[in-house]
Amino acid sequence: MASDTNFVQAAIPCFDGHHDHWSMLMENFLRSKEYWLVVESGVREPAKDAVMTDVQKTELEGRKLKDLKAKNYLFQAIDRPILEKILSEETSKDIWDSMKKKYQGSSRVKHAQLQALRRDFERKGGGRGRGRGRGDQGNRDGSKHFKADDDHYECKGRGQDQHFDKSKVECFRCHKFSHYHSECYTKLPNDKEKGEKSNFVEKNEVETLLMAVQAHKELAADVWYVDMGCSNHMYGSKSSFSYLNEDFLSIVSFGDCSTVNVMGKGDVKIRTKNGFVETISNVLYVPDLKSNLLSAGQLQEKGYIITIQQGACEIYDPNRGAIVVVKMSSNRLFPLKIKSVQSCLMAEVKDSSWLWHFCYSHLSFGGLKTLQQKNMVTGLPQIAIPSQVCEE
């Protein structure tokens, strides 16, 4: 009779991009190891002033040990490039929830993807066949009310969930109601001879992806768009990276099922209007990207404060105050024009007064002039007090 200890270790399900199937296999695997409860509910830390008994301490340590073992299985099941994108890896519950949020997708994205697949299927003639099944029973996903015919499908965008009544909104341009100033299409008598173009644009929105494209203009390499729906900074010019790790390869997917390749990740140095050189770190290099994207979420993780009000997006640094103020464009985007700085930099100071000011650890120009007038330093030239203020 074989011993009870002789058994085959179950293989750990590796994540292959299909989250629904992988999560089902991984949940069953963790249940068999009796670790699923700690993954599902997490480890609740007691309050700092709480007094615990020996039994409670033992139970807490046991849950923490199970959490570490569950994390070990998840680390073995998920590849390194995917783990690098997970923001929080403190507990197994954090990893599980992050994978679910990133790869399972919201119901609205699934809704749009399903509709696109159905329309593509029927456009190719797949829906014209005559079957002997049970009618709409195949629509187990609740999509039986969808119609792939473009003539009968009405895309409502955000208005499908929320509707704002504009009947009491007054336009400050024509003083009529039910529209904003930016949407005004009324031609006024005092318009210029060349004619004032209307800002009203009729749109058919399908909001599955926040992406800005300017097809009629040549895209500038120094223009970034502050994007609230972008998970990571993205840049399309390889020459502007001060540091680039080309071993980092990944894929960026959009709501319309299209994908682009990520060919690296690195840092981009920029020069602000006040002359400082800042570094934007963890920027994805996407060669096929048509617009450079600045992730608002990634900026908030770095400690910056972002506010949008009165037609402007302001980025604050808690220590230095407002560092960027971006005005909203006519198409409701926030383009930020900043110059990138190459990795090789050279500093040149033409005014000798400033050069001596820097050499003496930012000594005041009055002090430098005193040193020169009293011949306290040999070789110190005539010091001219500039009108500018040292920013350092």
Short mmCIF file of C-alpha atoms in Angstrom, two decimals:
data_model
loop_
_atom_site.label_atom_id
_atom_site.label_comp_id
_atom_site.label_asym_id
_atom_site.label_seq_id
_atom_site.Cartn_x
_atom_site.Cartn_y
_atom_site.Cartn_z
CA MET A 1 0.00 0.00 0.00
CA ALA A 2 1.40 3.39 -1.02
CA SER A 3 2.12 5.95 1.66
CA ASP A 4 -0.26 8.90 2.07
CA THR A 5 2.68 11.29 1.74
CA ASN A 6 3.38 10.26 -1.86
CA PHE A 7 1.40 12.69 -3.98
CA VAL A 8 1.94 14.90 -7.02
CA GLN A 9 2.23 18.65 -6.40
CA ALA A 10 -0.42 20.54 -8.39
CA ALA A 11 1.01 22.89 -11.01
CA ILE A 12 0.61 26.60 -10.31
CA PRO A 13 -1.62 28.23 -13.00
CA CYS A 14 0.48 30.83 -14.83
CA PHE A 15 -1.21 34.03 -16.01
CA ASP A 16 -1.46 34.07 -19.85
CA GLY A 17 -3.48 37.26 -20.36
CA HIS A 18 -6.94 35.68 -19.98
CA HIS A 19 -7.90 36.86 -16.51
CA ASP A 20 -11.30 35.17 -16.20
CA HIS A 21 -9.91 31.71 -16.91
CA TRP A 22 -6.75 32.23 -14.84
CA SER A 23 -8.61 33.63 -11.82
CA MET A 24 -10.91 30.59 -11.79
CA LEU A 25 -7.95 28.18 -11.85
CA MET A 26 -5.94 30.20 -9.32
CA GLU A 27 -8.86 30.50 -6.92
CA ASN A 28 -9.39 26.75 -7.01
CA PHE A 29 -5.65 26.20 -6.45
CA LEU A 30 -5.56 28.55 -3.44
CA ARG A 31 -8.71 26.97 -1.99
CA SER A 32 -7.03 23.57 -2.17
CA LYS A 33 -4.15 25.03 -0.14
CA GLU A 34 -6.58 26.67 2.34
CA TYR A 35 -5.20 30.15 1.49
CA TRP A 36 -8.18 31.58 -0.38
CA LEU A 37 -9.81 33.12 2.72
CA VAL A 38 -6.79 35.32 3.41
CA VAL A 39 -6.62 36.36 -0.29
CA GLU A 40 -10.31 37.21 -0.37
CA SER A 41 -10.60 39.07 2.95
CA GLY A 42 -7.00 40.13 3.58
CA VAL A 43 -5.14 40.46 6.87
CA ARG A 44 -6.66 43.01 9.20
CA GLU A 45 -4.08 44.66 11.39
CA PRO A 46 -5.25 45.46 14.94
CA ALA A 47 -5.31 49.01 16.25
CA LYS A 48 -2.07 50.34 17.71
CA ASP A 49 -3.52 50.66 21.20
CA ALA A 50 -5.32 47.31 21.11
CA VAL A 51 -4.36 44.70 23.68
CA MET A 52 -4.29 41.19 22.21
CA THR A 53 -4.35 37.87 23.96
CA ASP A 54 -1.88 35.10 23.21
CA VAL A 55 -4.53 33.24 21.20
CA GLN A 56 -5.26 36.32 19.08
CA LYS A 57 -1.55 36.92 18.49
CA THR A 58 -1.08 33.32 17.39
CA GLU A 59 -4.08 33.56 15.06
CA LEU A 60 -2.78 36.83 13.55
CA GLU A 61 0.67 35.37 12.96
CA GLY A 62 -0.94 32.35 11.31
CA ARG A 63 -2.93 34.56 8.93
CA LYS A 64 0.20 36.56 8.08
CA LEU A 65 2.07 33.33 7.33
CA LYS A 66 -0.74 32.16 5.05
CA ASP A 67 -0.70 35.55 3.34
CA LEU A 68 3.04 35.22 2.66
CA LYS A 69 2.56 31.74 1.22
CA ALA A 70 -0.31 32.97 -0.98
CA LYS A 71 1.89 35.86 -2.19
CA ASN A 72 4.61 33.35 -3.03
CA TYR A 73 2.20 31.39 -5.25
CA LEU A 74 0.99 34.59 -6.95
CA PHE A 75 4.58 35.71 -7.60
CA GLN A 76 5.26 32.37 -9.28
CA ALA A 77 2.09 32.62 -11.37
CA ILE A 78 2.62 36.21 -12.63
CA ASP A 79 5.52 37.26 -14.87
CA ARG A 80 7.93 40.00 -13.81
CA PRO A 81 6.83 42.65 -16.39
CA ILE A 82 3.28 42.37 -15.10
CA LEU A 83 4.33 42.51 -11.44
CA GLU A 84 6.22 45.74 -12.12
CA LYS A 85 2.95 47.40 -13.14
CA ILE A 86 1.18 46.45 -9.90
CA LEU A 87 1.22 49.47 -7.61
CA SER A 88 0.72 47.69 -4.29
CA GLU A 89 2.24 44.31 -3.48
CA GLU A 90 2.04 44.39 0.31
CA THR A 91 -0.53 41.62 0.69
CA SER A 92 -1.90 38.85 -1.49
CA LYS A 93 -5.27 40.63 -1.52
CA ASP A 94 -3.63 43.77 -2.98
CA ILE A 95 -2.05 41.74 -5.79
CA TRP A 96 -5.29 39.88 -6.51
CA ASP A 97 -7.41 43.06 -6.58
CA SER A 98 -4.85 44.86 -8.78
CA MET A 99 -4.85 42.03 -11.33
CA LYS A 100 -8.64 41.99 -11.33
CA LYS A 101 -8.89 45.75 -11.80
CA LYS A 102 -6.24 45.90 -14.54
CA TYR A 103 -7.09 42.88 -16.68
CA GLN A 104 -10.73 42.10 -16.02
CA GLY A 105 -11.84 45.61 -17.04
CA SER A 106 -14.91 47.60 -16.16
CA SER A 107 -18.40 46.63 -17.30
CA ARG A 108 -18.55 49.57 -19.73
CA VAL A 109 -15.33 48.52 -21.47
CA LYS A 110 -16.58 44.95 -21.75
CA HIS A 111 -19.87 46.27 -23.05
CA ALA A 112 -18.15 48.26 -25.81
CA GLN A 113 -15.79 45.42 -26.74
CA LEU A 114 -18.65 42.96 -26.99
CA GLN A 115 -20.62 45.32 -29.20
CA ALA A 116 -17.61 45.82 -31.49
CA LEU A 117 -17.14 42.06 -31.84
CA ARG A 118 -20.82 41.52 -32.61
CA ARG A 119 -20.86 44.21 -35.28
CA ASP A 120 -17.67 42.85 -36.84
CA PHE A 121 -19.14 39.35 -36.84
CA GLU A 122 -22.38 40.39 -38.51
CA ARG A 123 -20.55 42.65 -40.99
CA LYS A 124 -18.61 39.61 -42.21
CA GLY A 125 -21.84 37.72 -42.74
CA GLY A 126 -21.58 35.49 -39.73
CA GLY A 127 -25.05 36.41 -38.54
CA ARG A 128 -26.89 35.57 -41.77
CA GLY A 129 -26.91 31.81 -41.38
CA ARG A 130 -30.02 29.89 -40.43
CA GLY A 131 -29.63 27.81 -37.32
CA ARG A 132 -31.79 25.28 -35.54
CA GLY A 133 -30.96 26.37 -32.02
CA ARG A 134 -33.15 28.04 -29.43
CA GLY A 135 -33.16 31.58 -30.63
CA ASP A 136 -31.51 34.06 -28.25
CA GLN A 137 -30.47 31.52 -25.67
CA GLY A 138 -26.87 31.93 -26.82
CA ASN A 139 -26.90 35.48 -25.44
CA ARG A 140 -26.01 34.37 -21.95
CA ASP A 141 -24.08 37.60 -21.36
CA GLY A 142 -27.23 39.71 -21.29
CA SER A 143 -26.53 41.29 -24.68
CA LYS A 144 -29.75 40.23 -26.41
CA HIS A 145 -30.91 43.82 -26.50
CA PHE A 146 -27.87 44.91 -28.55
CA LYS A 147 -28.28 45.49 -32.28
CA ALA A 148 -25.26 45.34 -34.50
CA ASP A 149 -26.99 47.21 -37.30
CA ASP A 150 -25.44 50.68 -37.36
CA ASP A 151 -28.72 52.25 -38.47
CA HIS A 152 -30.50 51.14 -35.32
CA TYR A 153 -27.70 51.44 -32.80
CA GLU A 154 -27.59 54.77 -31.01
CA CYS A 155 -24.44 55.64 -29.14
CA LYS A 156 -25.22 57.94 -26.22
CA GLY A 157 -21.84 58.21 -24.52
CA ARG A 158 -22.00 59.66 -21.02
CA GLY A 159 -25.59 60.73 -21.38
CA GLN A 160 -26.62 57.13 -21.10
CA ASP A 161 -25.83 57.16 -17.41
CA GLN A 162 -26.03 60.81 -16.42
CA HIS A 163 -27.91 63.72 -17.91
CA PHE A 164 -27.36 67.36 -17.04
CA ASP A 165 -30.19 69.79 -17.74
CA LYS A 166 -28.84 72.78 -19.67
CA SER A 167 -32.18 74.54 -19.99
CA LYS A 168 -31.20 77.04 -17.27
CA VAL A 169 -27.61 77.55 -18.47
CA GLU A 170 -27.01 81.00 -20.00
CA CYS A 171 -24.40 81.60 -22.68
CA PHE A 172 -22.20 84.63 -21.88
CA ARG A 173 -21.70 85.30 -25.60
CA CYS A 174 -25.21 85.48 -27.02
CA HIS A 175 -27.10 85.44 -23.66
CA LYS A 176 -29.32 82.61 -24.82
CA PHE A 177 -30.09 79.54 -22.77
CA SER A 178 -29.41 75.77 -23.04
CA HIS A 179 -25.75 75.93 -24.11
CA TYR A 180 -22.33 77.09 -22.89
CA HIS A 181 -20.09 79.81 -24.31
CA SER A 182 -17.73 77.18 -25.75
CA GLU A 183 -20.67 75.57 -27.58
CA CYS A 184 -22.14 78.81 -28.95
CA TYR A 185 -22.91 78.69 -32.67
CA THR A 186 -24.89 81.95 -32.91
CA LYS A 187 -23.51 84.52 -35.37
CA LEU A 188 -23.58 87.96 -33.75
CA PRO A 189 -23.89 91.27 -35.67
CA ASN A 190 -20.60 92.61 -34.33
CA ASP A 191 -18.56 89.65 -35.54
CA LYS A 192 -15.45 90.45 -37.56
CA GLU A 193 -15.64 90.73 -41.35
CA LYS A 194 -13.72 87.55 -41.82
CA GLY A 195 -16.33 85.82 -39.77
CA GLU A 196 -16.08 84.34 -36.31
CA LYS A 197 -15.90 80.60 -36.48
CA SER A 198 -18.27 78.60 -34.34
CA ASN A 199 -17.01 76.48 -31.49
CA PHE A 200 -19.95 74.12 -31.72
CA VAL A 201 -19.04 70.63 -32.87
CA GLU A 202 -21.53 67.86 -33.28
CA LYS A 203 -20.05 64.69 -31.91
CA ASN A 204 -20.94 61.03 -31.71
CA GLU A 205 -19.14 59.78 -28.63
CA VAL A 206 -18.26 56.22 -27.79
CA GLU A 207 -16.22 56.64 -24.62
CA THR A 208 -14.14 53.55 -24.37
CA LEU A 209 -10.76 55.30 -24.44
CA LEU A 210 -9.46 58.77 -23.60
CA MET A 211 -7.18 59.52 -26.53
CA ALA A 212 -6.44 62.80 -28.32
CA VAL A 213 -5.49 62.90 -32.00
CA GLN A 214 -4.80 65.94 -34.18
CA ALA A 215 -4.89 64.69 -37.75
CA HIS A 216 -4.70 68.09 -39.43
CA LYS A 217 -1.51 69.28 -37.72
CA GLU A 218 1.99 67.97 -37.50
CA LEU A 219 2.46 66.74 -33.96
CA ALA A 220 5.17 68.49 -31.97
CA ALA A 221 7.57 66.41 -29.91
CA ASP A 222 7.51 68.89 -27.02
CA VAL A 223 3.73 68.83 -26.49
CA TRP A 224 2.33 66.62 -23.71
CA TYR A 225 -1.34 66.04 -22.97
CA VAL A 226 -2.39 65.77 -19.33
CA ASP A 227 -4.54 62.63 -19.39
CA MET A 228 -6.77 61.50 -16.52
CA GLY A 229 -7.41 58.08 -18.10
CA CYS A 230 -3.81 57.16 -18.88
CA SER A 231 -2.20 54.69 -16.48
CA ASN A 232 1.39 55.61 -17.34
CA HIS A 233 3.45 58.40 -18.90
CA MET A 234 4.00 57.66 -22.61
CA TYR A 235 6.41 59.29 -25.07
CA GLY A 236 7.03 58.66 -28.76
CA SER A 237 10.47 60.20 -29.40
CA LYS A 238 13.41 57.95 -28.58
CA SER A 239 16.02 60.69 -28.93
CA SER A 240 14.46 62.73 -26.11
CA PHE A 241 15.08 60.09 -23.43
CA SER A 242 17.96 60.86 -21.08
CA TYR A 243 17.86 57.22 -19.94
CA LEU A 244 16.10 54.33 -21.69
CA ASN A 245 15.93 50.68 -20.70
CA GLU A 246 15.23 48.93 -24.00
CA ASP A 247 15.01 45.53 -22.29
CA PHE A 248 11.61 46.52 -20.91
CA LEU A 249 9.01 45.30 -23.42
CA SER A 250 5.26 45.38 -22.98
CA ILE A 251 1.97 46.08 -24.75
CA VAL A 252 -0.52 48.92 -24.27
CA SER A 253 -4.11 47.97 -25.03
CA PHE A 254 -6.99 50.33 -25.79
CA GLY A 255 -10.73 50.05 -25.35
CA ASP A 256 -11.27 49.29 -29.05
CA CYS A 257 -9.15 46.10 -28.72
CA SER A 258 -6.21 47.69 -30.57
CA THR A 259 -2.71 47.44 -29.12
CA VAL A 260 0.65 49.16 -29.51
CA ASN A 261 4.07 47.90 -28.51
CA VAL A 262 6.11 49.38 -25.66
CA MET A 263 9.79 49.28 -26.65
CA GLY A 264 11.33 50.54 -23.43
CA LYS A 265 10.97 52.55 -20.24
CA GLY A 266 13.12 55.40 -18.99
CA ASP A 267 13.45 59.03 -17.96
CA VAL A 268 12.83 62.25 -19.88
CA LYS A 269 14.44 65.47 -18.69
CA ILE A 270 12.54 68.69 -19.32
CA ARG A 271 13.32 72.34 -18.77
CA THR A 272 10.66 74.46 -17.04
CA LYS A 273 9.99 78.11 -17.73
CA ASN A 274 11.93 79.19 -14.64
CA GLY A 275 15.04 77.41 -15.92
CA PHE A 276 14.94 74.34 -13.68
CA VAL A 277 15.61 70.89 -15.13
CA GLU A 278 13.05 68.32 -13.97
CA THR A 279 13.01 64.58 -14.62
CA ILE A 280 9.88 62.68 -15.61
CA SER A 281 10.62 59.11 -14.55
CA ASN A 282 9.06 55.78 -15.53
CA VAL A 283 8.04 56.96 -19.01
CA LEU A 284 7.04 54.27 -21.51
CA TYR A 285 8.62 54.53 -24.97
CA VAL A 286 5.84 53.88 -27.51
CA PRO A 287 7.10 54.51 -31.09
CA ASP A 288 3.61 54.34 -32.63
CA LEU A 289 2.17 56.90 -30.22
CA LYS A 290 0.71 59.95 -31.97
CA SER A 291 0.46 62.14 -28.86
CA ASN A 292 2.68 62.30 -25.79
CA LEU A 293 0.65 61.53 -22.67
CA LEU A 294 1.28 62.71 -19.11
CA SER A 295 -0.52 60.49 -16.62
CA ALA A 296 -2.32 62.46 -13.91
CA GLY A 297 -2.47 59.38 -11.71
CA GLN A 298 1.28 58.87 -11.89
CA LEU A 299 1.86 62.52 -11.00
CA GLN A 300 -0.35 62.17 -7.92
CA GLU A 301 1.67 59.15 -6.83
CA LYS A 302 4.76 61.37 -6.87
CA GLY A 303 3.06 63.76 -4.44
CA TYR A 304 1.84 66.42 -6.86
CA ILE A 305 -1.61 67.99 -6.46
CA ILE A 306 -3.74 68.34 -9.60
CA THR A 307 -6.79 70.60 -9.81
CA ILE A 308 -9.05 71.38 -12.75
CA GLN A 309 -11.22 74.45 -12.48
CA GLN A 310 -12.28 77.46 -14.54
CA GLY A 311 -10.89 76.04 -17.77
CA ALA A 312 -7.38 75.34 -16.50
CA CYS A 313 -5.43 72.40 -15.10
CA GLU A 314 -2.97 73.33 -12.34
CA ILE A 315 -0.21 71.07 -11.02
CA TYR A 316 1.10 71.96 -7.55
CA ASP A 317 4.21 70.91 -5.72
CA PRO A 318 3.65 70.92 -1.91
CA ASN A 319 7.07 72.54 -1.42
CA ARG A 320 7.29 74.96 -4.37
CA GLY A 321 3.65 75.76 -5.06
CA ALA A 322 2.20 75.88 -8.58
CA ILE A 323 4.68 74.61 -11.17
CA VAL A 324 2.39 74.13 -14.19
CA VAL A 325 -0.82 75.86 -15.27
CA VAL A 326 -2.33 74.46 -18.48
CA LYS A 327 -5.24 76.19 -20.17
CA MET A 328 -7.93 74.03 -21.74
CA SER A 329 -7.92 74.02 -25.55
CA SER A 330 -10.98 74.38 -27.78
CA ASN A 331 -11.39 70.59 -27.97
CA ARG A 332 -11.33 70.30 -24.15
CA LEU A 333 -7.79 68.94 -23.87
CA PHE A 334 -4.92 70.16 -21.73
CA PRO A 335 -1.82 70.48 -23.96
CA LEU A 336 1.38 71.19 -22.05
CA LYS A 337 4.31 72.50 -24.11
CA ILE A 338 7.61 71.68 -22.43
CA LYS A 339 11.06 71.34 -23.91
CA SER A 340 12.99 68.13 -23.42
CA VAL A 341 16.66 68.25 -22.45
CA GLN A 342 19.16 65.82 -23.90
CA SER A 343 21.29 63.71 -21.59
CA CYS A 344 24.46 65.69 -22.44
CA LEU A 345 24.20 69.18 -20.94
CA MET A 346 26.68 72.06 -20.84
CA ALA A 347 26.37 75.08 -18.57
CA GLU A 348 27.80 78.40 -19.73
CA VAL A 349 27.88 81.66 -17.80
CA LYS A 350 28.81 84.73 -19.84
CA ASP A 351 28.68 87.27 -16.97
CA SER A 352 31.78 86.98 -14.76
CA SER A 353 29.88 88.50 -11.82
CA TRP A 354 27.51 85.54 -11.80
CA LEU A 355 30.45 83.14 -12.15
CA TRP A 356 32.12 84.53 -9.02
CA HIS A 357 28.75 84.51 -7.26
CA PHE A 358 28.48 80.76 -7.92
CA CYS A 359 32.12 80.09 -7.01
CA TYR A 360 31.68 81.73 -3.58
CA SER A 361 28.62 79.59 -2.73
CA HIS A 362 26.08 82.25 -3.71
CA LEU A 363 27.69 85.08 -1.76
CA SER A 364 25.73 88.31 -2.23
CA PHE A 365 26.88 90.65 -4.97
CA GLY A 366 27.31 93.41 -2.38
CA GLY A 367 29.73 91.21 -0.46
CA LEU A 368 31.66 90.39 -3.66
CA LYS A 369 31.90 94.08 -4.48
CA THR A 370 33.28 94.81 -1.00
CA LEU A 371 35.93 92.10 -1.44
CA GLN A 372 36.98 93.63 -4.75
CA GLN A 373 37.04 97.26 -3.58
CA LYS A 374 39.12 96.50 -0.48
CA ASN A 375 41.47 94.18 -2.40
CA MET A 376 40.72 91.35 -0.01
CA VAL A 377 40.90 88.79 -2.84
CA THR A 378 43.60 88.71 -5.52
CA GLY A 379 42.38 88.53 -9.10
CA LEU A 380 38.75 89.39 -8.38
CA PRO A 381 37.45 91.50 -11.31
CA GLN A 382 35.10 94.46 -11.19
CA ILE A 383 31.74 93.23 -9.87
CA ALA A 384 28.54 94.60 -11.39
CA ILE A 385 25.40 94.05 -9.34
CA PRO A 386 22.80 92.56 -11.75
CA SER A 387 19.09 93.30 -11.69
CA GLN A 388 18.11 89.61 -11.71
CA VAL A 389 17.59 87.61 -8.53
CA CYS A 390 19.38 84.32 -7.99
CA GLU A 391 16.77 81.54 -8.08
CA GLU A 392 18.99 79.12 -6.21
#
